[in-house]
Amino acid sequence: MNTRMTGRLIGAAGAAALGVVAGLSFGRARKAVAKASMALNGDWEHQMKAEHRALKKLLKDMADSGIEEAARRAALLEQTAEALSRHTLEEENIIYPALRSCGMTSAVKAQLDDHADMRAMLRDLEETAPEDPAWTEAAKRLKALVYRHARQEEQELFPMLHDGALGGDNARLTQLVRREGLRIS
Ligand SMILES: [Fe+2]
Ligand SMILES: [Fe+2]
């Protein structure tokens, strides 16, 4: 086999390999991004706050979007639903049980009620046409709830867990949040 032919075959094999990587990569890439993000941010509280910032940006974009932007609204809603689902599951499966073990039972109950309201609002949005002005009002209500809820977590609940009663368990919590994030990716 001459050098040119070998080169062409290697090129074809390389392209096929790239195709396979591209075909397989979506789920793995998302996990890799989640892992890299956690590795960069390190700590569970930092990660939760970063997820809040991303969610608030999506919700602001939703609330500020216009009725003529139906396709963008649908895309934003899909991203928001995915980000909110991931974040609330991390909290419900890891962070809230840790808060409960510190005696924060009623505070956790209130947060869970908020999560249920968020899911109901998302369902309303999914059932409302993006061209309907009611979509804008629903997006603004969800935005206000998430902003208020996240503020309470960041200003009251997370610091209590991070700096208070469970101070020594931050490394363990970070590990559990990372594992949960990868499991639900
Ligand atoms: Fe929450
Ligand atoms: Fe949160």
Coordinates of C-alpha atoms and ligand atoms in Angstrom, one line a residue:
M1 CA 0.0 0.0 0.0
N2 CA 1.5 3.3 -1.0
T3 CA 1.9 6.2 1.4
R4 CA -1.0 8.2 -0.2
M5 CA -3.4 5.3 0.1
T6 CA -2.4 4.7 3.8
G7 CA -2.9 8.4 4.5
R8 CA -6.3 8.3 2.9
L9 CA -7.3 5.3 5.0
I10 CA -6.0 6.8 8.2
G11 CA -7.9 10.0 7.3
A12 CA -11.1 8.0 6.7
A13 CA -10.6 6.0 10.0
G14 CA -10.0 9.3 11.8
A15 CA -13.1 10.8 10.4
A16 CA -15.1 7.7 11.3
A17 CA -13.7 7.8 14.8
L18 CA -14.6 11.5 15.1
G19 CA -18.1 10.6 13.9
V20 CA -18.4 8.0 16.6
V21 CA -17.2 10.4 19.2
A22 CA -19.6 13.0 18.0
G23 CA -22.4 10.5 18.0
L24 CA -21.7 9.3 21.5
S25 CA -20.6 12.4 23.0
F26 CA -23.8 14.3 24.0
G27 CA -24.6 12.5 27.2
R28 CA -21.0 12.0 28.1
A29 CA -20.1 15.6 27.3
R30 CA -22.9 16.8 29.5
K31 CA -21.5 14.7 32.4
A32 CA -18.0 15.9 31.6
V33 CA -19.2 19.5 31.7
A34 CA -21.0 18.9 35.0
K35 CA -17.9 17.3 36.4
A36 CA -15.6 20.0 35.2
S37 CA -18.0 22.7 36.5
M38 CA -18.0 21.1 39.9
A39 CA -14.3 20.6 39.9
L40 CA -13.8 24.2 39.0
N41 CA -16.2 25.4 41.6
G42 CA -15.2 22.9 44.2
D43 CA -17.5 23.4 47.0
W44 CA -21.2 22.4 47.2
E45 CA -22.4 25.9 48.3
H46 CA -20.5 27.5 45.5
Q47 CA -22.0 25.1 43.0
M48 CA -25.6 25.7 44.3
K49 CA -25.0 29.4 44.0
A50 CA -23.7 29.0 40.5
E51 CA -26.8 27.0 39.5
H52 CA -29.0 29.8 41.0
R53 CA -27.2 32.4 38.9
A54 CA -27.7 30.4 35.8
L55 CA -31.4 29.8 36.6
K56 CA -32.0 33.4 37.4
K57 CA -30.5 34.5 34.1
L58 CA -32.7 32.0 32.2
L59 CA -35.8 33.3 34.1
K60 CA -34.9 36.9 33.5
D61 CA -34.5 36.2 29.7
M62 CA -37.9 34.4 29.8
A63 CA -39.7 37.3 31.6
D64 CA -38.1 39.9 29.3
S65 CA -38.8 38.1 26.1
G66 CA -41.6 39.2 23.8
I67 CA -44.7 37.5 22.5
E68 CA -43.2 37.6 19.0
E69 CA -40.3 35.4 20.1
A70 CA -42.2 32.1 20.3
A71 CA -39.2 29.9 19.3
R72 CA -36.8 31.5 21.7
R73 CA -39.4 31.3 24.5
A74 CA -39.9 27.6 23.8
A75 CA -36.1 27.0 23.9
L76 CA -35.7 29.1 27.1
L77 CA -38.5 27.2 28.8
E78 CA -36.9 23.9 27.9
Q79 CA -33.5 24.9 29.3
T80 CA -35.1 26.3 32.4
A81 CA -37.1 23.2 33.0
E82 CA -34.0 21.1 32.7
A83 CA -31.9 23.3 34.9
L84 CA -34.6 23.6 37.6
S85 CA -35.2 19.9 37.6
R86 CA -31.5 19.1 38.1
H87 CA -31.0 21.8 40.8
T88 CA -34.1 20.9 42.8
L89 CA -33.3 17.2 42.8
E90 CA -29.8 17.9 44.0
E91 CA -31.3 19.9 46.9
E92 CA -34.1 17.5 47.7
N93 CA -31.8 14.4 47.6
I94 CA -28.7 15.8 49.3
I95 CA -28.9 19.3 50.7
Y96 CA -32.4 19.3 52.3
P97 CA -31.8 16.0 54.1
A98 CA -28.6 17.4 55.6
L99 CA -30.6 20.5 56.7
R100 CA -33.3 18.3 58.2
S101 CA -30.6 16.4 60.2
C102 CA -29.7 19.7 61.7
G103 CA -33.3 20.2 62.9
M104 CA -34.4 22.6 60.1
T105 CA -37.5 20.5 59.4
S106 CA -40.0 23.4 59.0
A107 CA -37.6 25.4 56.8
V108 CA -37.1 22.4 54.6
K109 CA -40.9 21.9 54.4
A110 CA -41.3 25.5 53.2
Q111 CA -38.6 25.0 50.6
L112 CA -40.2 21.8 49.3
D113 CA -43.6 23.6 49.0
D114 CA -41.8 26.2 46.9
H115 CA -40.3 23.5 44.7
A116 CA -43.8 22.0 44.2
D117 CA -45.1 25.5 43.2
M118 CA -42.2 25.9 40.7
R119 CA -43.0 22.6 39.1
A120 CA -46.7 23.5 38.8
M121 CA -45.8 26.9 37.3
L122 CA -43.5 25.2 34.8
R123 CA -46.4 22.9 33.8
D124 CA -48.7 25.9 33.3
L125 CA -46.0 27.6 31.1
E126 CA -45.7 24.4 29.0
E127 CA -49.4 24.4 28.5
T128 CA -49.6 28.1 27.5
A129 CA -48.9 29.2 24.0
P130 CA -45.7 31.4 23.9
E131 CA -47.7 34.0 21.9
D132 CA -50.2 34.4 24.7
P133 CA -49.6 37.4 27.1
A134 CA -50.5 35.0 29.9
W135 CA -47.1 33.3 29.2
T136 CA -45.3 36.5 30.1
E137 CA -47.2 36.8 33.4
A138 CA -46.5 33.2 34.3
A139 CA -42.8 33.6 33.5
K140 CA -42.7 36.7 35.8
R141 CA -44.4 34.8 38.6
L142 CA -42.0 31.9 38.3
K143 CA -39.0 34.3 38.2
A144 CA -40.2 36.1 41.3
L145 CA -40.6 32.8 43.2
V146 CA -37.2 31.4 42.2
Y147 CA -35.5 34.7 43.0
R148 CA -37.1 34.8 46.5
H149 CA -36.5 31.1 47.2
A150 CA -32.8 31.3 46.1
R151 CA -32.2 34.4 48.2
Q152 CA -33.5 32.6 51.3
E153 CA -31.4 29.6 50.6
E154 CA -28.3 31.7 50.0
Q155 CA -28.8 34.1 52.9
E156 CA -30.2 31.8 55.6
L157 CA -30.1 28.0 54.9
F158 CA -26.9 27.3 53.1
P159 CA -24.7 29.4 55.4
M160 CA -26.2 27.6 58.4
L161 CA -25.3 24.2 56.8
H162 CA -21.9 25.4 55.5
D163 CA -20.6 27.3 58.4
G164 CA -22.6 26.0 61.3
A165 CA -23.7 22.7 62.7
L166 CA -22.4 20.5 59.9
G167 CA -19.2 22.5 59.3
G168 CA -16.9 19.5 59.1
D169 CA -19.1 17.7 56.5
N170 CA -18.7 20.1 53.6
A171 CA -16.3 17.8 51.7
R172 CA -18.7 14.9 52.1
L173 CA -21.7 17.1 51.0
T174 CA -19.7 18.3 48.0
Q175 CA -18.9 14.7 47.0
L176 CA -22.6 13.7 47.4
V177 CA -23.8 16.7 45.3
R178 CA -21.3 15.8 42.6
R179 CA -22.4 12.2 42.5
E180 CA -26.1 13.2 42.4
G181 CA -25.4 15.7 39.6
L182 CA -23.8 13.0 37.5
R183 CA -26.5 10.5 38.2
I184 CA -29.3 12.8 37.0
S185 CA -27.4 14.3 34.1
Ligands
FE1 FE -34.5 25.1 46.5
FE2 FE -31.7 26.3 45.2

